Short mmCIF file of C-alpha atoms in Angstrom, two decimals:
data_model
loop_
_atom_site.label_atom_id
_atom_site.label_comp_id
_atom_site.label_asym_id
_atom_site.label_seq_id
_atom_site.Cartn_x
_atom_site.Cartn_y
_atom_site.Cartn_z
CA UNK A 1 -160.66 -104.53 -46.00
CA UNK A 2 -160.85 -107.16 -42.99
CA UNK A 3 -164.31 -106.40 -41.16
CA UNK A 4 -162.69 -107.26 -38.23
CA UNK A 5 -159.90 -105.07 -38.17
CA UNK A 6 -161.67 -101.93 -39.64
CA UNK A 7 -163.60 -101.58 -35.91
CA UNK A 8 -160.95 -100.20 -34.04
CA UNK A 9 -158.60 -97.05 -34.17
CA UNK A 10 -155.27 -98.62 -34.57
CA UNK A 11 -152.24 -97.14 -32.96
CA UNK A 12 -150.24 -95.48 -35.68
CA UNK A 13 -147.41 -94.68 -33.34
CA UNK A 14 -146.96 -91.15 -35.56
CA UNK A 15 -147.21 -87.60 -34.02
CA UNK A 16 -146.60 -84.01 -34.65
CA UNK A 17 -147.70 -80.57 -33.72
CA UNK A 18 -148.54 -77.74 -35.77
CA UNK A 19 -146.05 -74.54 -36.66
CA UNK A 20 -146.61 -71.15 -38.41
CA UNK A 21 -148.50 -72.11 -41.49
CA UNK A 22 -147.43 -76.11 -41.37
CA UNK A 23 -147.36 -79.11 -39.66
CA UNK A 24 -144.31 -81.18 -37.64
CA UNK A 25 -145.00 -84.82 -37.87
CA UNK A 26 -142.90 -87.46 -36.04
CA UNK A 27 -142.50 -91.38 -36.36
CA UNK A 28 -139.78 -92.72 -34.08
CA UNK A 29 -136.89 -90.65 -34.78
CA UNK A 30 -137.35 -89.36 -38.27
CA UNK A 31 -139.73 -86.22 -38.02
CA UNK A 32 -140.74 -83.52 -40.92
CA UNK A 33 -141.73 -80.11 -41.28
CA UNK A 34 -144.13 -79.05 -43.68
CA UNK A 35 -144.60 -75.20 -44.51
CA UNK A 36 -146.81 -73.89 -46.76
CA UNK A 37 -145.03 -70.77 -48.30
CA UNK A 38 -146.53 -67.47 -49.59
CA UNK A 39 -145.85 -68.33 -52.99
CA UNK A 40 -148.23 -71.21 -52.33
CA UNK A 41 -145.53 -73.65 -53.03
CA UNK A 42 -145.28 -76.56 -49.83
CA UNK A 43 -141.91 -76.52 -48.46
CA UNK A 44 -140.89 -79.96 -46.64
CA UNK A 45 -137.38 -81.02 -44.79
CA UNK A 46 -137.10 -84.11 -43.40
CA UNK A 47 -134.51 -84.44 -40.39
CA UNK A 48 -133.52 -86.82 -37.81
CA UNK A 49 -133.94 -86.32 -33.99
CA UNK A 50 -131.83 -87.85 -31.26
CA UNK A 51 -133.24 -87.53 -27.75
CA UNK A 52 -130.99 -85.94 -24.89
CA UNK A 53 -130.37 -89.98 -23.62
CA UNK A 54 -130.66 -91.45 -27.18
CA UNK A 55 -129.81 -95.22 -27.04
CA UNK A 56 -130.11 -95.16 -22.77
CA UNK A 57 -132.08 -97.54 -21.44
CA UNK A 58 -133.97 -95.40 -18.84
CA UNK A 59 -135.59 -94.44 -21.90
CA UNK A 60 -137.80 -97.34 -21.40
CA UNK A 61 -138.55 -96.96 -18.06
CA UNK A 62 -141.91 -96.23 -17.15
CA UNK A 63 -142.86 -92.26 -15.35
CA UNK A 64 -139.11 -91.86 -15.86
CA UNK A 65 -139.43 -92.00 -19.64
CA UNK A 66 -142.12 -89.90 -19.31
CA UNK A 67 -139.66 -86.60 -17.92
CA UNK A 68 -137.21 -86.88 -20.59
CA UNK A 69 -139.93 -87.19 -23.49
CA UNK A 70 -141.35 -84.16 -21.88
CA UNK A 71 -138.13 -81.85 -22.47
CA UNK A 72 -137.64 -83.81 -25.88
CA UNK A 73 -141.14 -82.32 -26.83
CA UNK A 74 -139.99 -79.36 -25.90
CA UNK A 75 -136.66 -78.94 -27.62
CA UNK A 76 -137.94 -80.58 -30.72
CA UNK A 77 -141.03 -78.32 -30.95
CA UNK A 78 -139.23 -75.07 -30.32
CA UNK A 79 -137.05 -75.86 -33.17
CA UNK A 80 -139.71 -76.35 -35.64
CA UNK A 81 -141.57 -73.27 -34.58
CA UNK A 82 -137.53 -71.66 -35.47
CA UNK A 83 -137.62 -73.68 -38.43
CA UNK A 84 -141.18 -72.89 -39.75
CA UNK A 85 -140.65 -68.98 -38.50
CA UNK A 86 -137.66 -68.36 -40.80
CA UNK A 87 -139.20 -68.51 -44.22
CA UNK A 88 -141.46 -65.44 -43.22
CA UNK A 89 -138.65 -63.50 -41.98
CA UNK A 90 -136.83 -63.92 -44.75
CA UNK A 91 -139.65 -62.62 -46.83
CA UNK A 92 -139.92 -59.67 -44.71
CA UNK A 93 -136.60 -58.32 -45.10
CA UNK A 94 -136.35 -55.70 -48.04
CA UNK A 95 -132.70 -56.07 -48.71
CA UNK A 96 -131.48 -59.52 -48.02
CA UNK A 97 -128.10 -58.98 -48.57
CA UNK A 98 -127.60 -56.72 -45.52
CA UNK A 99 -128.71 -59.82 -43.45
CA UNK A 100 -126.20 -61.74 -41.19
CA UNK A 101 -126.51 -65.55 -41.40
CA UNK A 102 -126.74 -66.61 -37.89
CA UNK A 103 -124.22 -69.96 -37.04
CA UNK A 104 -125.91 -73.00 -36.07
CA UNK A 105 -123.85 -73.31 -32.75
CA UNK A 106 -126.02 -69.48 -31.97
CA UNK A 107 -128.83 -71.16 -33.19
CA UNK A 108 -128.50 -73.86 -30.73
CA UNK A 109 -128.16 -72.00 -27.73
CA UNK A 110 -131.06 -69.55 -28.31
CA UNK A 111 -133.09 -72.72 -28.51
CA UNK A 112 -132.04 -74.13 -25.30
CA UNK A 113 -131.92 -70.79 -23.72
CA UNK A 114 -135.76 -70.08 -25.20
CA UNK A 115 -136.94 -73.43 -24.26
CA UNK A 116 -135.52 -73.24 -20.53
CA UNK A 117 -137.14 -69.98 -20.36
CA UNK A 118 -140.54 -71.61 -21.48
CA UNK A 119 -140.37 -74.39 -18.66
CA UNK A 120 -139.40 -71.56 -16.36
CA UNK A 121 -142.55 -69.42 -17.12
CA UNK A 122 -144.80 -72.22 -17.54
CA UNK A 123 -144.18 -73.32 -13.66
CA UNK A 124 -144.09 -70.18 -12.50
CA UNK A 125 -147.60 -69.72 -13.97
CA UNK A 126 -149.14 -72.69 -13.73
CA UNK A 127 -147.38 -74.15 -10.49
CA UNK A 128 -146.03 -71.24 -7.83
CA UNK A 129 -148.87 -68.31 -9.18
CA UNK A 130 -151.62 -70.52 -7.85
CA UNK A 131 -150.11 -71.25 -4.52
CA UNK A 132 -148.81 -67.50 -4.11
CA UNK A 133 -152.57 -66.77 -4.83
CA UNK A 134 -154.28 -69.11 -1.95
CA UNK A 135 -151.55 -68.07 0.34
CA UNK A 136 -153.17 -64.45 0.27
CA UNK A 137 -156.63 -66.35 1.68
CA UNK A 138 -154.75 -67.43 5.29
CA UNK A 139 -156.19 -65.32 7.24
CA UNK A 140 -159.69 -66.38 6.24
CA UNK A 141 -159.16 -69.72 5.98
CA UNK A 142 -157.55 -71.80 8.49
CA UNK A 143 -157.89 -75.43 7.15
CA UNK A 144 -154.91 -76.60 5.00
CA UNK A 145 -156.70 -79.24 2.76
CA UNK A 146 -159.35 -76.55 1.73
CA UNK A 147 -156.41 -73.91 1.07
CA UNK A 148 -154.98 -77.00 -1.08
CA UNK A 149 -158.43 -77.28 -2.61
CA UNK A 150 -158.46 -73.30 -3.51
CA UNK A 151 -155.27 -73.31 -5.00
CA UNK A 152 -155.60 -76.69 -7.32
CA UNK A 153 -159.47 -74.48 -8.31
CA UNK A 154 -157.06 -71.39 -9.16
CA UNK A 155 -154.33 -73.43 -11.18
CA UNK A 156 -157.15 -74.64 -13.06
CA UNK A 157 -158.91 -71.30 -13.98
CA UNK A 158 -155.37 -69.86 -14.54
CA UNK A 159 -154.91 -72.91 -17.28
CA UNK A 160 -158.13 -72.50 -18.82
CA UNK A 161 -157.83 -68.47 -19.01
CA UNK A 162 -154.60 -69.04 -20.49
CA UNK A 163 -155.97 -71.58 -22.97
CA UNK A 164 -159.20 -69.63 -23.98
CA UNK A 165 -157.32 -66.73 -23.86
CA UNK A 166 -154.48 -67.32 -26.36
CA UNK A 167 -157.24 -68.76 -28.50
CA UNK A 168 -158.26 -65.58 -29.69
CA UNK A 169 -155.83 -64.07 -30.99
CA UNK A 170 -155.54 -64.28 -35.24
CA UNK A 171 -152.41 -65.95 -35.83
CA UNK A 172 -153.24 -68.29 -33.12
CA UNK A 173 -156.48 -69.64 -34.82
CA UNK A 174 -154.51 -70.31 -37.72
CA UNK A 175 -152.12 -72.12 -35.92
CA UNK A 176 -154.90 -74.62 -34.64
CA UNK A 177 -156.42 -74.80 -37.64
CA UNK A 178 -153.02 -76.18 -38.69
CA UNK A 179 -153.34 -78.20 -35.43
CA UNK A 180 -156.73 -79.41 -36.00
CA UNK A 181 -155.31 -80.86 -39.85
CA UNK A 182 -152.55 -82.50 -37.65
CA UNK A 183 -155.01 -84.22 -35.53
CA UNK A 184 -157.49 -85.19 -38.82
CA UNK A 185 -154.17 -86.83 -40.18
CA UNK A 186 -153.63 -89.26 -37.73
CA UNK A 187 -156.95 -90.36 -37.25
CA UNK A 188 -157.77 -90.83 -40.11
CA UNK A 189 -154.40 -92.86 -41.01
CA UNK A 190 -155.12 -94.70 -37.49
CA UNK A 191 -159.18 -95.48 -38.54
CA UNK A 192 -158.29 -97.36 -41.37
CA UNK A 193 -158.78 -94.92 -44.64
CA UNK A 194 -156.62 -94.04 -47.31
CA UNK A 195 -155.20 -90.56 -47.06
CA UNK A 196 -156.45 -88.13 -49.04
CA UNK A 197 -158.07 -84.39 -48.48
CA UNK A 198 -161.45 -85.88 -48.92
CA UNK A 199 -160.81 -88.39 -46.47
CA UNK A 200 -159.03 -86.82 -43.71
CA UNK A 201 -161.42 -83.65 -44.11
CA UNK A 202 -164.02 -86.23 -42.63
CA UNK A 203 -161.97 -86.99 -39.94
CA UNK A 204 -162.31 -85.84 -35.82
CA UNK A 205 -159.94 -82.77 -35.26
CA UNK A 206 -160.14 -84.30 -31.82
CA UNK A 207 -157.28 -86.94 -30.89
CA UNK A 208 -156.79 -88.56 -27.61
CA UNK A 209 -152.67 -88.32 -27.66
CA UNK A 210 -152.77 -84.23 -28.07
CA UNK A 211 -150.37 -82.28 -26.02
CA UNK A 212 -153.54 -80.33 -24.59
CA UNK A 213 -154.69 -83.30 -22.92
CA UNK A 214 -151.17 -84.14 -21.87
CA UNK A 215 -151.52 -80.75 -20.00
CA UNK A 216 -154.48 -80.97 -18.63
CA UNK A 217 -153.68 -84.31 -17.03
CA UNK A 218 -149.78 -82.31 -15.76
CA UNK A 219 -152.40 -79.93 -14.03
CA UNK A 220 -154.55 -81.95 -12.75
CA UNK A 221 -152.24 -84.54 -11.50
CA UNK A 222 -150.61 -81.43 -9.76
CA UNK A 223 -153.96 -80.63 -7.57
CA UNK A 224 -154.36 -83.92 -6.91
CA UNK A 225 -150.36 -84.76 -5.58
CA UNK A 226 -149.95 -81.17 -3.76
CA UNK A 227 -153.56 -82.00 -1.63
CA UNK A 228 -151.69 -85.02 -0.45
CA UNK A 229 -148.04 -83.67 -0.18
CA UNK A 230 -148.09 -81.17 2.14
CA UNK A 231 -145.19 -79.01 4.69
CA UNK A 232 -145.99 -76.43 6.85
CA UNK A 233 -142.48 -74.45 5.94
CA UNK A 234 -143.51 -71.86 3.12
CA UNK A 235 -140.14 -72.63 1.56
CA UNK A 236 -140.26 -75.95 1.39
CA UNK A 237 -143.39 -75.70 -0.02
CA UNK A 238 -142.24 -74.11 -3.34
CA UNK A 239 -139.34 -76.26 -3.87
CA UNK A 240 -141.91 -79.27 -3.23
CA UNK A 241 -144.11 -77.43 -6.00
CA UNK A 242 -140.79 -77.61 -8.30
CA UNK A 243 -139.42 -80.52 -7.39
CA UNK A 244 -142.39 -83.00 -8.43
CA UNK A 245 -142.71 -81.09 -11.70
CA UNK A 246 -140.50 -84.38 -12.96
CA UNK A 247 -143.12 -86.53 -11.03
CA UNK A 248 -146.29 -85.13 -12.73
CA UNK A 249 -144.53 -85.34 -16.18
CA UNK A 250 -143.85 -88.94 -15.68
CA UNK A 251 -147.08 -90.28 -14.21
CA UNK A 252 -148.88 -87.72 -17.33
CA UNK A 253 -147.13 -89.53 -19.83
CA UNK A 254 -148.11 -92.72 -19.14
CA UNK A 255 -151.51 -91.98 -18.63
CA UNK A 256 -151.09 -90.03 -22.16
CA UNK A 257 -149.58 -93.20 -23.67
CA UNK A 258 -152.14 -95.63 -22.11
CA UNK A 259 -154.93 -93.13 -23.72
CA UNK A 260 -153.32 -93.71 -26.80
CA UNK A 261 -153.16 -97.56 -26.79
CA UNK A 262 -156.44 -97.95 -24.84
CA UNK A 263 -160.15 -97.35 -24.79
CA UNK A 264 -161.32 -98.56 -21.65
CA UNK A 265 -163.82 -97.07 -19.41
CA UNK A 266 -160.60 -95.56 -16.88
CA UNK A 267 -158.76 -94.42 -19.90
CA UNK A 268 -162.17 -92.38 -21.57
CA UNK A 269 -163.10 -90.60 -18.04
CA UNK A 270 -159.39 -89.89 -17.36
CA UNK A 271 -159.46 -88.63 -21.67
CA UNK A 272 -162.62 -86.74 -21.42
CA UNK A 273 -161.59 -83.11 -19.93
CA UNK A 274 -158.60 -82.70 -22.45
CA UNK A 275 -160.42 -83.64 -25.54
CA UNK A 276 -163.12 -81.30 -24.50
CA UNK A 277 -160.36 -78.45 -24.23
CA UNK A 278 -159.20 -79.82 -27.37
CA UNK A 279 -162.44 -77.96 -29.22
CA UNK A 280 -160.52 -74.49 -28.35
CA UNK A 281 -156.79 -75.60 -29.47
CA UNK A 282 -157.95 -77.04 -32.23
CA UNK A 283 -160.06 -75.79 -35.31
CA UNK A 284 -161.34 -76.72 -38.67
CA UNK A 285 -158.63 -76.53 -41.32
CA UNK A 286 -159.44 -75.76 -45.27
CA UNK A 287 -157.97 -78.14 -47.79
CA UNK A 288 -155.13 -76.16 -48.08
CA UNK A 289 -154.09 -76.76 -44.65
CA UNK A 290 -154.84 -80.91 -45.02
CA UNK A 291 -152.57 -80.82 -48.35
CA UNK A 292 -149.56 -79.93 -45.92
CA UNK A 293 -150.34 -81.93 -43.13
CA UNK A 294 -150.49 -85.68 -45.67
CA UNK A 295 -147.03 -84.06 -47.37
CA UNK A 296 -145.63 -84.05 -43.59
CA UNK A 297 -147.10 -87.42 -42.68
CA UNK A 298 -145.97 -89.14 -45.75
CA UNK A 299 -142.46 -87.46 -45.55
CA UNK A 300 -141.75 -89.86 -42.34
CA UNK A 301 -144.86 -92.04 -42.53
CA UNK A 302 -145.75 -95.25 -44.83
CA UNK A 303 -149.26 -95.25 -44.54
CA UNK A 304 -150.02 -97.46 -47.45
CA UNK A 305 -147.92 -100.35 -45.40
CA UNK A 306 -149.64 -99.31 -42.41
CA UNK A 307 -153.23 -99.60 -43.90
CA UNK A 308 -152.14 -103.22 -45.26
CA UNK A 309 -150.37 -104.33 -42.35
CA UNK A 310 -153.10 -103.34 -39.81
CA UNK A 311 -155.95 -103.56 -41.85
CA UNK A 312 -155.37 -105.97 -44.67
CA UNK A 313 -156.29 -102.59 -47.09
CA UNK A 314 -154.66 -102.75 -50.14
CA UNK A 315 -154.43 -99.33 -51.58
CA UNK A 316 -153.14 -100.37 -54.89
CA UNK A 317 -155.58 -103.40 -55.21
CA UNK A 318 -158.25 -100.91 -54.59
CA UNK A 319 -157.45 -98.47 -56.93
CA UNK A 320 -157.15 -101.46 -59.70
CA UNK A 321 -160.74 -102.34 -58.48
CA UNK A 322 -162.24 -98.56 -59.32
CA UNK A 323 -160.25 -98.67 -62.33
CA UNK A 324 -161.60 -101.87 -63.44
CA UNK A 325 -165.50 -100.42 -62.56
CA UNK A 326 -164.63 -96.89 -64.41
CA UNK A 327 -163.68 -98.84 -67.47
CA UNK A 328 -167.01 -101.31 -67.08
#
C-alpha cells in the first residue's frame, strides 16, 4: 500500500442506513438491503432507485440539491424499513394462506402517505412545538431576540429528549447496533483496509456523513435562521417556520457533504455536536451484525477496485503474499 495515500480517509461516495435486523447501503443509484433472517440465513435484494427529478439538472445545484436529496432519503428509507419489516410479518402469521397479498400500486401509496406523515410530525415537533412553547413565556419576557433564544434552547432539548429517549427502547438498540455496523463499514472501506469482520470490527461506529449529524445541523441551522428572520404577525410566523424547512435542508446538506469531503478546522467544529450524538444512535454491533452489513456493501459496492484505485492496495497481490509466507 502507497504510504502516502494510506493517511487519509478517502471518500467512498457509499451510504446506507440501518433496518430491522439489516443494513440499506447505497452507491449512486444502485442500493441493497441486507436482512438477516430468523433462520440465520442473510437475505439480500439489490434494486435500483430513481430520484423524484432523476436526470434534472437542479439536481446539481447547490442548497437546492440538498431539498430534494432530503425527501429522496426519506422515501428510499421508508421503503427499506417496509422492505426489511415484511420478512417478520410473514413469520408471524400462523396460517399464511389466509393472507391477502397487498398490490404494489397500495404499497406505493402507503409509503408516500407514511412518509408525508413523518415530515409532517417531524416539523410539528421539532419546528412549531418549540415556538408554541416560548410563546407561552410573553408575558414574562418582553425582548424578541431572547424569546428567539428560548425557543432555539427548547427545539434543542426537545431533539435531544427525543434522541435519548427513543434510544432506550429494545428494538431500538438493536437497530443502532445495526447502525453502528453500517457506520464501521464505510470507514473502514474509506480508511484503506480490506473488508472483513476482523477489520471493520476495529473500525469507529462514528462517521461524519450520518443522518444524526445531518439533523443536528437541520436544528441548529433552524435556531440560528429564525433569531435572524423574524415578523411580529403570529401567523406569519408559523408559515415562516414551514416555509424555510426547504432552506435549512439545503444549506444542511451541503454542510453534510462538505463534512464528508473535508477535514478542515470549520468542517470538525461544525462535525463535532452530531458525532457526539452519534454515541447514542449508534452502538457496538456483534459479528453477526458486520457479516450483513459487508454482504450489503459488496452487493452495490466494489471495494477491492476502490482499495486499488485509491490506495494502490492490491487485495489479490496481498493475499498471494500471505500465501507465499504460509507456505515458507
Amino acid at each position: 500500500m502507497k504510504e502516502n495515500k494510506k493517511k487519509k480517509q478517502h471518500y467512498s461516495g457509499i451510504g446506507g442506513q440501518a433496518v430491522l435486523e439489516g443494513v440499506m447501503m447505497k452507491n449512486k443509484d444502485d442500493y441493497a438491503i441486507a436482512v438477516r433472517k430468523s433462520n440465520g440465513e442473510i437475505d439480500v435484494d439489490v434494486e435500483v432507485y430513481h430520484s423524484i427529478l432523476h436526470g434534472a439538472k437542479i439536481k446539481n445545484v447547490p442548497f437546492a440539491r440538498g431539498v430534494f436529496n432530503f425527501i429522496d432519503s426519506l422515501v428510499l428509507g421508508m421503503k427499506c424499513i417496509n422492505h426489511s419489516a415484511k420478512f417478520f410479518e410473514e413469520e408471524e402469521l400462523d396460517d399464511k394462506k389466509d393472507r391477502k397479498p397487498s398490490s404494489g400500486r397500495a404499497d406505493s401509496i402507503m409509503m408516500v402517505i407514511t412518509t408525508i406523515l413523518s415530515l409532517a410530525i417531524a416539523i410539528g415537533l421539532f419546528m412549531l412545538l418549540p415556538y408554541f412553547i416560548s410563546t407561552w413565556l410573553v408575558e414574562y419576557v418582553r425582548k424578541e431576540s431572547l424569546l428567539a433564544i428560548i425557543e432555539g434552547v427548547v427545539r434543542i432539548i426537545i431533539f435531544l429528549a427525543y434522541i435519548i429517549g427513543i434510544s432506550l427502547m429494545k428494538d431500538i438498540r438493536r437497530l443502532y447496533q445495526y447502525h453502528g455496523a453500517e457506520h464501521k463499514c464505510i470507514n473502514c472501506v474509506e480508511k484503506g483496509r480490506p473488508l472483513t469482520v476482523t477489520n471493520v470490527m476495529g473500525q469507529s461506529r462514528i462517521h461524519k456523513r450520518c443522518g444524526t449529524s445531518f439533523m443536528f445541523l437541520v436544528i441548529l441551522i433552524s435556531v440560528i435562521l429564525f433569531f435572524f428572520i423574524r415578523v411580529d404577525n403570529p401567523v406569519y410566523r408559523v408559515l415562516i417556520r414551514i416555509a424555510l424547512v426547504p432552506v435549512i435542508a439545503g444549506i444542511s446538506y451541503e454542510l453534510i457533504r462538505l463534512a464528508g469531503r473535508s477535514d478542515n478546522l470549520f468542517v470538525r467544529i461544525i462535525s463535532a455536536p452530531g458525532m457526539w450524538l452519534q454515541r447514542v444512535t449508534t452502538k457496538e454491533p456483534d459479528e453477526t451484525m458486520v457479516e450483513v452489513a459487508i454482504r450489503s456493501v459488496e452487493a452495490v459496492f466494489d471495494w477491492k477496485q476502490f482499495l486499488k484505485d485509491e490506495f494502490g492496495y492490491d487485495t489479490e497481490e496481498s493475499s498471494q503474499d500471505n500465501s507465499d509466507m504460509d507456505v515458507e
